[in-house]
PDB file of C-alpha atoms in Angstrom:
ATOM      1  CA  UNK J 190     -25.947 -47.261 -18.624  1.00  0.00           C
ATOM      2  CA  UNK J 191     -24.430 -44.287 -16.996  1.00  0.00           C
ATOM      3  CA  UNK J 192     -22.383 -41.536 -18.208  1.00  0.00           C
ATOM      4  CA  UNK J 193     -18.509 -42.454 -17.411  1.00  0.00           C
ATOM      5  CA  UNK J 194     -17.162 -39.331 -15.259  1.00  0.00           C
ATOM      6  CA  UNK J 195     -14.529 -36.762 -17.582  1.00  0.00           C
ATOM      7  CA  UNK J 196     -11.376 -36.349 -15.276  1.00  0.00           C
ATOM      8  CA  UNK J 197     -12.540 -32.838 -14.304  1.00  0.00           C
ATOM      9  CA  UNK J 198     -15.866 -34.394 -12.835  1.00  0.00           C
ATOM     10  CA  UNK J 199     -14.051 -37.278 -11.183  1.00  0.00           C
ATOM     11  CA  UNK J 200     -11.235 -35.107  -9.749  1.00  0.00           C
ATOM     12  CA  UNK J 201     -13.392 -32.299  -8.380  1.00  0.00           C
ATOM     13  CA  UNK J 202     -16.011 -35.490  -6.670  1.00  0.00           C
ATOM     14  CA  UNK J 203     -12.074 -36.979  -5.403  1.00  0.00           C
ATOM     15  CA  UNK J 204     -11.635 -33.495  -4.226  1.00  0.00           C
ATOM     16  CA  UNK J 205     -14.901 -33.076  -2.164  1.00  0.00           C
ATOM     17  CA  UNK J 206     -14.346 -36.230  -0.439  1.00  0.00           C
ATOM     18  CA  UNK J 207     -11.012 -35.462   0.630  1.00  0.00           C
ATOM     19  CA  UNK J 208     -12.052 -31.861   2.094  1.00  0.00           C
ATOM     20  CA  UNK J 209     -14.711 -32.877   3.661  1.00  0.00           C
ATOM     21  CA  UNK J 210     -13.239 -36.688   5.068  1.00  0.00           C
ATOM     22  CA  UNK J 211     -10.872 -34.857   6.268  1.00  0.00           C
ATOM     23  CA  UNK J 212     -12.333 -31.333   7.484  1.00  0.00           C
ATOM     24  CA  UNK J 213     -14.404 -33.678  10.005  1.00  0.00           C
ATOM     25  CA  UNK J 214     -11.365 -35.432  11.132  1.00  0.00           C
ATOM     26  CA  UNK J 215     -10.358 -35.010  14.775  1.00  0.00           C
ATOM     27  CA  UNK J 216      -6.948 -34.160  13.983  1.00  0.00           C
ATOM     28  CA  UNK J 217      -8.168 -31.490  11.463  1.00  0.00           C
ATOM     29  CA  UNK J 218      -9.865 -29.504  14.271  1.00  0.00           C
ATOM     30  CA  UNK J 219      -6.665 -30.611  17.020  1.00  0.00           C
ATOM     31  CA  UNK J 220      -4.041 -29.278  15.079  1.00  0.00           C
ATOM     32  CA  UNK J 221      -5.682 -26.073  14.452  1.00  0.00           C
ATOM     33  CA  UNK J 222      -6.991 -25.650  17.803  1.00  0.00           C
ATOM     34  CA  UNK J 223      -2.980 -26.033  18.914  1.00  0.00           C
ATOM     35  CA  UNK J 224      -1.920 -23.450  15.846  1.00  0.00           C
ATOM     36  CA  UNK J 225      -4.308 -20.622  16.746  1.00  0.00           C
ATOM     37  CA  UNK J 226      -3.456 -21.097  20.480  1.00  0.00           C
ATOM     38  CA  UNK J 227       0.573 -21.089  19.971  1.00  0.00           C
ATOM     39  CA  UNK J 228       0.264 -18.028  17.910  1.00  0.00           C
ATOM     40  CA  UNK J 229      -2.523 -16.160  20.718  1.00  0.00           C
ATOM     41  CA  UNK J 230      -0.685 -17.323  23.433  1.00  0.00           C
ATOM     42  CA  UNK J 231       2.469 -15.650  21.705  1.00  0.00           C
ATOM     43  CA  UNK J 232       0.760 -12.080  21.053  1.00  0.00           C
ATOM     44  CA  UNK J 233      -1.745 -11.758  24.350  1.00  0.00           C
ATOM     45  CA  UNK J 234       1.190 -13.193  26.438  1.00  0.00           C
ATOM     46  CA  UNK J 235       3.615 -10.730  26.242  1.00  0.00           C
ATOM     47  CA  UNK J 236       1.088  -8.025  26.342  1.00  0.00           C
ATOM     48  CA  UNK J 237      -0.892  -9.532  29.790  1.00  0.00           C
ATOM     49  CA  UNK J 238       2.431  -9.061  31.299  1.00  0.00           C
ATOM     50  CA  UNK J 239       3.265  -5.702  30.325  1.00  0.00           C
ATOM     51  CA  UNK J 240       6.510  -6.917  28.577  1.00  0.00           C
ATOM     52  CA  UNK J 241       8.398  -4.192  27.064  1.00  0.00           C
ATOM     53  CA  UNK J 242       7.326  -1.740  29.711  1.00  0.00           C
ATOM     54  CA  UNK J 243       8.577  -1.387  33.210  1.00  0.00           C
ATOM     55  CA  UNK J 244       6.358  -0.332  35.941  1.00  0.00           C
ATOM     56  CA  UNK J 245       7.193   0.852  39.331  1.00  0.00           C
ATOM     57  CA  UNK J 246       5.240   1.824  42.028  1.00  0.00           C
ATOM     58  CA  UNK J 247       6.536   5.047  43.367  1.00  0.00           C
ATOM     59  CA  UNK J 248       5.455   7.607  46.676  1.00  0.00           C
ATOM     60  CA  UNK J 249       6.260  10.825  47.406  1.00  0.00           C
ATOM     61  CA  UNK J 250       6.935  12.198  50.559  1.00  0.00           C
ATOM     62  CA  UNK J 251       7.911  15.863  51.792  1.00  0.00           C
ATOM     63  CA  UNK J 252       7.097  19.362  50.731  1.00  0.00           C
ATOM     64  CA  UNK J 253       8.796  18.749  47.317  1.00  0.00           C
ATOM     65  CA  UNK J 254       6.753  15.277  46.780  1.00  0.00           C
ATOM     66  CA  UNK J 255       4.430  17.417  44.458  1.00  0.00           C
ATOM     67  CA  UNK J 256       6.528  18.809  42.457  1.00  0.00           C
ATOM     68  CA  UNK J 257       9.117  15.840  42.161  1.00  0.00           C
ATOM     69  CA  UNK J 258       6.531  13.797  40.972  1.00  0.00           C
ATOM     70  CA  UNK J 259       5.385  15.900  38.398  1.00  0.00           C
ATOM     71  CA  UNK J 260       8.754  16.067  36.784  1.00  0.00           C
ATOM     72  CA  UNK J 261       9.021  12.285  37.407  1.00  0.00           C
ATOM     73  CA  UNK J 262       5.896  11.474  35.555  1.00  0.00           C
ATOM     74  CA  UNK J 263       6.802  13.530  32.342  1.00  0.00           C
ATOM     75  CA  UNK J 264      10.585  11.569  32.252  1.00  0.00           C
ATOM     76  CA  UNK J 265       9.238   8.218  33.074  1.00  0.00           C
ATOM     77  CA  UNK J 266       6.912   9.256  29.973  1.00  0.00           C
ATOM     78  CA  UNK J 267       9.760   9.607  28.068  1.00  0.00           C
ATOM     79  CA  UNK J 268      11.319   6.755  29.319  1.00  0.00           C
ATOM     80  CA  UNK J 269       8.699   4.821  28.219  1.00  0.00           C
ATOM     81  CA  UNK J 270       8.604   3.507  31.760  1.00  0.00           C
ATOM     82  CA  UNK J 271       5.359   3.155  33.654  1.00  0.00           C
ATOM     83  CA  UNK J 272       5.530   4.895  36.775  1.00  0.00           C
ATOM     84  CA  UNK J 273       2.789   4.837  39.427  1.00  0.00           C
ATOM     85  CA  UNK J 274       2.488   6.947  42.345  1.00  0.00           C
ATOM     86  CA  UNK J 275       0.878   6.151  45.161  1.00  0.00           C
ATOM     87  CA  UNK J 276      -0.679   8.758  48.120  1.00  0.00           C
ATOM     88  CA  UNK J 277       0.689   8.311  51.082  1.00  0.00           C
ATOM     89  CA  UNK J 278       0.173   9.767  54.616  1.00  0.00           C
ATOM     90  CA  UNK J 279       3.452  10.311  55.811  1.00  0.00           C
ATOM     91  CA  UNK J 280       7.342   8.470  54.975  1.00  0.00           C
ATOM     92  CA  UNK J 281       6.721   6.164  57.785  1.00  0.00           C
ATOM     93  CA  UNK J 282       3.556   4.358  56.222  1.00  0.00           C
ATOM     94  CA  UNK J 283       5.658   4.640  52.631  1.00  0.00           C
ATOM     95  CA  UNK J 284       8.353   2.750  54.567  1.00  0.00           C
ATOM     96  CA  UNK J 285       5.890   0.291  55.667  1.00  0.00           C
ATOM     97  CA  UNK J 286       4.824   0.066  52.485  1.00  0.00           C
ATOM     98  CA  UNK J 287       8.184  -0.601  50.958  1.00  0.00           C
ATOM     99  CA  UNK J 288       9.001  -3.481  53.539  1.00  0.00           C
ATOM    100  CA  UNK J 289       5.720  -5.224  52.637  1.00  0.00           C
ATOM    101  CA  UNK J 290       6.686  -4.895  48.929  1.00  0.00           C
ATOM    102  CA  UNK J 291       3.785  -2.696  48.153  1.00  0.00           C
ATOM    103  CA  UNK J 292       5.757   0.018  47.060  1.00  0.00           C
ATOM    104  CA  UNK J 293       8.960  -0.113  45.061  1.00  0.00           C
ATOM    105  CA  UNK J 294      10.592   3.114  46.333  1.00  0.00           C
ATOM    106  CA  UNK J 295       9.528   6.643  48.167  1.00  0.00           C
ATOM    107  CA  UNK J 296      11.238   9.267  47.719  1.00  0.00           C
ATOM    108  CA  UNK J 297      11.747  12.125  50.936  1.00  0.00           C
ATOM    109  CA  UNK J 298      13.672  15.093  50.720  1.00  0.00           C
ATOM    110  CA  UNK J 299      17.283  14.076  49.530  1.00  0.00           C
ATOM    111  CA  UNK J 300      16.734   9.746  49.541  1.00  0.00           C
ATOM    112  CA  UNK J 301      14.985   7.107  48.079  1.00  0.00           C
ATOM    113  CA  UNK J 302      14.353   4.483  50.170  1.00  0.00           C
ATOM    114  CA  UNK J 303      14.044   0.930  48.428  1.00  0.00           C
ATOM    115  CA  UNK J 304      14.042  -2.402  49.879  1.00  0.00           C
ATOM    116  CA  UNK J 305      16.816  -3.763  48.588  1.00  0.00           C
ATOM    117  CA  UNK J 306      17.929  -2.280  45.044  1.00  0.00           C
ATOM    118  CA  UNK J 307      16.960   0.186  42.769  1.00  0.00           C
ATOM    119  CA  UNK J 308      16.543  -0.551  39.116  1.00  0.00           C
ATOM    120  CA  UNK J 309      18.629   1.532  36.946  1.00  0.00           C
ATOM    121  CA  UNK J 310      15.867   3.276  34.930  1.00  0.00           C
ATOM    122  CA  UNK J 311      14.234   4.042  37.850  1.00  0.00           C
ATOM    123  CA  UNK J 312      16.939   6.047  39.249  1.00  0.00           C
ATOM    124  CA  UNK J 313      17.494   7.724  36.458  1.00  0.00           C
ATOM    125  CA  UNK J 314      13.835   9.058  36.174  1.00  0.00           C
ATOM    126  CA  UNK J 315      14.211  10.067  39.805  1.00  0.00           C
ATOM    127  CA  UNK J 316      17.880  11.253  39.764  1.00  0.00           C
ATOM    128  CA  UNK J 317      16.474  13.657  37.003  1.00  0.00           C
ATOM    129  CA  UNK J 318      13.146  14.915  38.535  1.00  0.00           C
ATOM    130  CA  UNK J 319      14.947  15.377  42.095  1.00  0.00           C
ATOM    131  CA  UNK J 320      18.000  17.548  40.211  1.00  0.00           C
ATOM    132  CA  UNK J 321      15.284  19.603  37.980  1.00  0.00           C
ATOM    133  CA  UNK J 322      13.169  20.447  40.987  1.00  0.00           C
ATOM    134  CA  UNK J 323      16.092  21.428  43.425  1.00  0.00           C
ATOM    135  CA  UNK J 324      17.948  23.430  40.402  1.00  0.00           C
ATOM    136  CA  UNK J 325      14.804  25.450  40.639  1.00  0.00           C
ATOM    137  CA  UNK J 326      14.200  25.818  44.223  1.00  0.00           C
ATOM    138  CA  UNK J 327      17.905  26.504  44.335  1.00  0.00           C
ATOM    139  CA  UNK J 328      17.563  29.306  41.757  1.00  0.00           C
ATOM    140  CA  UNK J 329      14.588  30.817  43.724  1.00  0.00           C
ATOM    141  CA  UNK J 330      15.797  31.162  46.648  1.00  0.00           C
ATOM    142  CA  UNK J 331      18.842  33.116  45.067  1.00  0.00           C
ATOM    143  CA  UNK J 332      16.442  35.855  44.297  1.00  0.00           C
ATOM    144  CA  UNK J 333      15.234  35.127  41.050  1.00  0.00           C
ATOM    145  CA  UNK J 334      11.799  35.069  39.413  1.00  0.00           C
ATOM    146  CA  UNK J 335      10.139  32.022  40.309  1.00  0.00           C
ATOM    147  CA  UNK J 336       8.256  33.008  36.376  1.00  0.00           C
ATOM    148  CA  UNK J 337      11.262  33.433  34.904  1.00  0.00           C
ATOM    149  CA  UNK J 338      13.328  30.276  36.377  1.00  0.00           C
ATOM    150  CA  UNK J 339      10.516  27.737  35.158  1.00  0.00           C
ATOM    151  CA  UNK J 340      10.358  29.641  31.503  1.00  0.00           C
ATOM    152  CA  UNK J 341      14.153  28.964  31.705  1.00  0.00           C
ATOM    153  CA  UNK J 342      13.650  25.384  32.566  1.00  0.00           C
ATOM    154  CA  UNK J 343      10.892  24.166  30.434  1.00  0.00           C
ATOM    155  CA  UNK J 344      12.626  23.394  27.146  1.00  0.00           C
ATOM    156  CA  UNK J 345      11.406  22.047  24.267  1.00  0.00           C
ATOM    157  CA  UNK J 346      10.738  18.202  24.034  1.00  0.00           C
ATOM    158  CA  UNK J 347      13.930  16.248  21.909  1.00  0.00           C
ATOM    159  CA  UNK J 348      12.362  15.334  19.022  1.00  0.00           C
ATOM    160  CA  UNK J 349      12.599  11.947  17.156  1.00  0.00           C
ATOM    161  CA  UNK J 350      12.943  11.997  13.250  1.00  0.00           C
ATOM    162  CA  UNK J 351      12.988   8.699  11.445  1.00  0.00           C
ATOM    163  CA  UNK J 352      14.596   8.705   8.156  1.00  0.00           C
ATOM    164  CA  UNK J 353      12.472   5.820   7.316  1.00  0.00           C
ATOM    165  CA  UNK J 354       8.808   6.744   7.009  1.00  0.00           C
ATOM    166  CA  UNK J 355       7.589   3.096   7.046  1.00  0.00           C
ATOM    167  CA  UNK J 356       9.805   1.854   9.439  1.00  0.00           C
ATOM    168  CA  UNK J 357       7.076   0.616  12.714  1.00  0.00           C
ATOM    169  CA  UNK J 358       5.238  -0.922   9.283  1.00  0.00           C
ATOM    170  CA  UNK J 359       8.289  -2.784   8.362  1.00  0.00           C
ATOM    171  CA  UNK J 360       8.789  -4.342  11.632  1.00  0.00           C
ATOM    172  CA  UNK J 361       5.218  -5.385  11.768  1.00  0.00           C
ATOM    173  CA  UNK J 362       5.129  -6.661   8.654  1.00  0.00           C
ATOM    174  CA  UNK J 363       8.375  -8.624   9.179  1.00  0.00           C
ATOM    175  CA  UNK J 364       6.987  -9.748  12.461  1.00  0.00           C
ATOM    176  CA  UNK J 365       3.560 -11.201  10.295  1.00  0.00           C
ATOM    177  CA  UNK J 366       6.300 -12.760   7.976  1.00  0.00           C
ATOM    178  CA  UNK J 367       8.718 -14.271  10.386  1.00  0.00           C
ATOM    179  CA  UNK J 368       5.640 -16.351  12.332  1.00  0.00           C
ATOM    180  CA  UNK J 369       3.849 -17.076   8.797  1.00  0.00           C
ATOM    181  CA  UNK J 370       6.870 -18.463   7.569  1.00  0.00           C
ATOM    182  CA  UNK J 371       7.175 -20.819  10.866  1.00  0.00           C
ATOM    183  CA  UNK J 372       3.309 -21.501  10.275  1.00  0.00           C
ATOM    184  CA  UNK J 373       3.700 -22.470   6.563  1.00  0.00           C
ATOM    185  CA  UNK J 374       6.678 -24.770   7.247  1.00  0.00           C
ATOM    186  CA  UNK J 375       4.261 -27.090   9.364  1.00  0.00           C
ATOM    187  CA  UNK J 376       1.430 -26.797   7.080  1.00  0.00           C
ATOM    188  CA  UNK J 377       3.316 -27.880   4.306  1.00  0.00           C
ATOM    189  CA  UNK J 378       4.674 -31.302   6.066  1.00  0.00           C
ATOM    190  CA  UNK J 379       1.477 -31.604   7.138  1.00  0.00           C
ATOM    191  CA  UNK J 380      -0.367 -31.781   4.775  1.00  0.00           C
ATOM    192  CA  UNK J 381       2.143 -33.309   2.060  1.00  0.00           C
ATOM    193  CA  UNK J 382       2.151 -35.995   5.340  1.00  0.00           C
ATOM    194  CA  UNK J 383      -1.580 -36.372   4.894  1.00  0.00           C
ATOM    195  CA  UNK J 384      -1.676 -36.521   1.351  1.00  0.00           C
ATOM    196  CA  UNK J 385       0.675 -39.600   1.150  1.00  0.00           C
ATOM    197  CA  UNK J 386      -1.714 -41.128   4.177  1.00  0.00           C
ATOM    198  CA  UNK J 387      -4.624 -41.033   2.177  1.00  0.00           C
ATOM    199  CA  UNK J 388      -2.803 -42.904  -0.820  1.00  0.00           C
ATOM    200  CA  UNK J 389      -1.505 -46.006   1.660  1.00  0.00           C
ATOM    201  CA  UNK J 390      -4.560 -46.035   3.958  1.00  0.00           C
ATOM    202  CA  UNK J 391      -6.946 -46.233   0.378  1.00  0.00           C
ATOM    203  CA  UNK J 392      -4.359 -48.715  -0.488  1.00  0.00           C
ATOM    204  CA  UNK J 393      -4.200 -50.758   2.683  1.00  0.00           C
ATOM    205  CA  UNK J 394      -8.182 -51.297   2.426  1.00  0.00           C
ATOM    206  CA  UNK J 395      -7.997 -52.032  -1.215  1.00  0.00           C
ATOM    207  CA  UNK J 396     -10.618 -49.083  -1.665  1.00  0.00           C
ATOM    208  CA  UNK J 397      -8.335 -47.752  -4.289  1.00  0.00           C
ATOM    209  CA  UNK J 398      -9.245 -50.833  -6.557  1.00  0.00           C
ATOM    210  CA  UNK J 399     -12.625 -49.650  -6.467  1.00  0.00           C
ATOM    211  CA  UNK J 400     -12.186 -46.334  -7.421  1.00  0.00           C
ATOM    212  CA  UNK J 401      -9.783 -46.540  -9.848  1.00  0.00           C
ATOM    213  CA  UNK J 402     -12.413 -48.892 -11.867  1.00  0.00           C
ATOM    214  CA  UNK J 403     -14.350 -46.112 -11.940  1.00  0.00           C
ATOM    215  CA  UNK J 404     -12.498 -43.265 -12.573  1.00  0.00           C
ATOM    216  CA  UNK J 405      -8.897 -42.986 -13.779  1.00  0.00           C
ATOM    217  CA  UNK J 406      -5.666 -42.920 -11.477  1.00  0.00           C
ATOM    218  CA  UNK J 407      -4.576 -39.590 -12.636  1.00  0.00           C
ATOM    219  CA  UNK J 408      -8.110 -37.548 -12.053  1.00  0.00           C
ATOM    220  CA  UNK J 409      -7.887 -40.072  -8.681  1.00  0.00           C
ATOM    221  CA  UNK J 410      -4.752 -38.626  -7.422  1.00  0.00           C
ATOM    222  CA  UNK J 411      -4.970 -35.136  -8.658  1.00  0.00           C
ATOM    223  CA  UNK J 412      -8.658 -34.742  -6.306  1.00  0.00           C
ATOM    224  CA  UNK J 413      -6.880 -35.936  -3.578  1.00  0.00           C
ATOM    225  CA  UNK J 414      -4.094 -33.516  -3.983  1.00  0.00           C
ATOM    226  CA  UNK J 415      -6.185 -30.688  -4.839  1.00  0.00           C
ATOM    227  CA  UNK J 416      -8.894 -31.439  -2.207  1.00  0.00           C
ATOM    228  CA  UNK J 417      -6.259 -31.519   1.069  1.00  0.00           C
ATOM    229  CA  UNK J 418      -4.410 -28.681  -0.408  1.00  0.00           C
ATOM    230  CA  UNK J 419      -7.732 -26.555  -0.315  1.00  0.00           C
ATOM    231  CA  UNK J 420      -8.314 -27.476   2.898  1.00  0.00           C
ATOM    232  CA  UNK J 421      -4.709 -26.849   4.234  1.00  0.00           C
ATOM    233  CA  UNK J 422      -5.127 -22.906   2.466  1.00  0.00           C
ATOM    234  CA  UNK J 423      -8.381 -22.556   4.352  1.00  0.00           C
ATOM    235  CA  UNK J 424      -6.999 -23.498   7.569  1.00  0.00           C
ATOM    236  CA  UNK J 425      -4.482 -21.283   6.972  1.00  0.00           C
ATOM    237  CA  UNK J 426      -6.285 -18.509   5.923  1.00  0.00           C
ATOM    238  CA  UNK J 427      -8.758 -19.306   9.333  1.00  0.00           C
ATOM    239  CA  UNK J 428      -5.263 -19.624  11.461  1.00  0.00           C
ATOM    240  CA  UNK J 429      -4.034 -15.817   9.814  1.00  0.00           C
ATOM    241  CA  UNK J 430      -7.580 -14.590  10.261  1.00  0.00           C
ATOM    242  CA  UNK J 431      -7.828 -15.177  14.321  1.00  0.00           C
ATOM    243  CA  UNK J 432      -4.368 -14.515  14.637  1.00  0.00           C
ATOM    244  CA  UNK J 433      -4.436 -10.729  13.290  1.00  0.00           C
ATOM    245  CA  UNK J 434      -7.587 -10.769  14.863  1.00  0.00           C
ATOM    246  CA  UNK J 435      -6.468 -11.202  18.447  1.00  0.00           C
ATOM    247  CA  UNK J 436      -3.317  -8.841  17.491  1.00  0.00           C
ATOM    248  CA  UNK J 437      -5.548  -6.091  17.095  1.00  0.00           C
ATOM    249  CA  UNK J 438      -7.895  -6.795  20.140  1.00  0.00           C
ATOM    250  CA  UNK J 439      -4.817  -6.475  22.712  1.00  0.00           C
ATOM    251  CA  UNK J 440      -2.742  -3.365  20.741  1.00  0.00           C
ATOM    252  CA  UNK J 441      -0.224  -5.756  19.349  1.00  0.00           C
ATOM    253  CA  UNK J 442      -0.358  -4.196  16.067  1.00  0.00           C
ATOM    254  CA  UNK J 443      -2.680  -1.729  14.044  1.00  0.00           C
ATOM    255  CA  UNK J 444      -4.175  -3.145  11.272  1.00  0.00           C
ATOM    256  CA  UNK J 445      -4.013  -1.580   8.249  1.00  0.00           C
ATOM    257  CA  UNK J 446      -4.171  -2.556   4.292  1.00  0.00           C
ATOM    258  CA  UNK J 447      -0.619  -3.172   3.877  1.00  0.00           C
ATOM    259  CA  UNK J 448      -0.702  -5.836   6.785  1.00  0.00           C
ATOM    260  CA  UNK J 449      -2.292  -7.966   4.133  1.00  0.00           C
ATOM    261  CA  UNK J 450       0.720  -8.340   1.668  1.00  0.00           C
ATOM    262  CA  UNK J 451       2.745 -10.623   4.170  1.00  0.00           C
ATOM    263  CA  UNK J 452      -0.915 -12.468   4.897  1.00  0.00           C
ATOM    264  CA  UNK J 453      -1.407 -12.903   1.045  1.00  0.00           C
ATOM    265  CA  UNK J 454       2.106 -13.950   0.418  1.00  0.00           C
ATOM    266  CA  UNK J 455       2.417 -16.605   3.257  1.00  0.00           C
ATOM    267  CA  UNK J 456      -1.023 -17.618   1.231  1.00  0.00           C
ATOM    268  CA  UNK J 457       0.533 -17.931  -1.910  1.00  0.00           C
ATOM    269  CA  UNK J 458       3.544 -19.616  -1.353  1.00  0.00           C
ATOM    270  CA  UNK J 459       1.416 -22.259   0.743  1.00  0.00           C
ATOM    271  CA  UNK J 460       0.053 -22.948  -2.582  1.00  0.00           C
ATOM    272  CA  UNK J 461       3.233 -23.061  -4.624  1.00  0.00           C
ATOM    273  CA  UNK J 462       5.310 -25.154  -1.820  1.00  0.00           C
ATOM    274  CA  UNK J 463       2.372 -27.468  -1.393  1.00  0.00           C
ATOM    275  CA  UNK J 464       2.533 -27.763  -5.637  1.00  0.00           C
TER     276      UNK J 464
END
């Protein structure tokens, strides 16, 4: 006669069959194939369409092209606005250019020609270069050192000082929390969902009647609970693992060993929700 099963053997052989019943259901693999490619789709998205950043396709014409476009190219720097020139032979094929919406805008002499509007940050950055280059040309021709004008001109760069030491961390951090937190709320119905499932489908096929004359109800229920809920953190931990994963690939974020705490703590209060 066999050995009857202590409640620690019988939940941990309740808890294997759940994980792996249920790590070989379709809907196991479905609904984290959806997860990992909401949250991707989310981080590559933005970043595949250069959100955040403008970018404007820019010539210049004339015998202060050169130079304006210099100047332009340090402002739209500190703009944080991508500006692209682009060579062109003369204004008319920039014009050309502008009607076939290759170009956004050219710039010639004392005009920039657009095809219908110009964006306001892209003005600006042109406004400025245009001003900083005549100022200069201005100055010159008044007699003054050419040397002298541009050691005049070329101040220092405005410096940014953040109080906060920590602060890009912070938003990253809050940005791992905010979508964790959206990520935990469905695991948690989820797999509480599945969990009460797997007690009226047993039920249904009066396989519970079996098993329960085998081992006891309490050691019954507590595998099932504790073998979805391991499943449901490993998901979870796979789900946080691809997503940071892909963050890092496209520049969303640099990883570093704080960006775990948010990771560990959406991890932890999986477990004590799903308790």
């Amino acid at each position: 006669m066999s050995r009857a099963l202590s409640f620690r053997e019988a939940a941990f052989l309740v808890a294997r069959r759940e994980f792996i019943q249920r790590a070989r259901d379709r809907s196991f693999f479905v609904s984290t194939a959806i997860t990992i490619g909401i949250i991707v789709l989310v981080i590559v998205f933005p970043k595949a369409l250069n959100f955040g950043a403008d970018e404007y396709t820019v010539a210049f014409v004339g015998p202060d092209g050169p130079a304006i476009q210099a100047v332009a190219e340090d402002q739209a720097e500190l703009s944080d606005l991508n500006l692209v020139p682009v060579d062109v032979a003369d204004a008319e094929q920039a014009e050309q250019m502008v009607r076939a919406g290759d170009l956004n805008a050219y710039l010639d002499a004392d005009s920039v020609v657009v095809e219908r509007e110009l964006a306001p940050t892209l003005r600006a950055v042109l406004e400025n270069a245009h001003s900083s280059v005549a100022g200069t040309r201005g100055l010159t021709d008044a007699g003054l050192d050419p040397e002298q004008v541009a050691s005049a001109l070329d101040t220092a760069e405005l410096a940014t000082v953040t109080l906060d030491p920590a602060a890009d961390e912070r938003i990253t951090r809050g940005t791992i929390a905010f979508i964790g937190a959206l990520v935990l709320y469905g695991q948690l119905l989820g797999y509480g969902f599945w969990v009460a499932l797997g007690v009226v489908e047993e039920k249904s096929s009066r396989v519970v009647e079996v098993l329960l004359s085998a081992i006891p109800a309490r050691a019954l229920l507590a595998g099932k609970v504790l073998g979805i809920g391991v499943l449901g953190l490993a998901q979870l931990f796979a789900i946080a693992a691809v997503s940071v994963a892909a963050a890092a690939l496209v520049g969303s974020i640099a990883f570093e060993a704080s960006m775990l705490q948010p990771i560990l703590l959406v991890l932890g209060w999986f477990v004590l929700g799903y308790i």
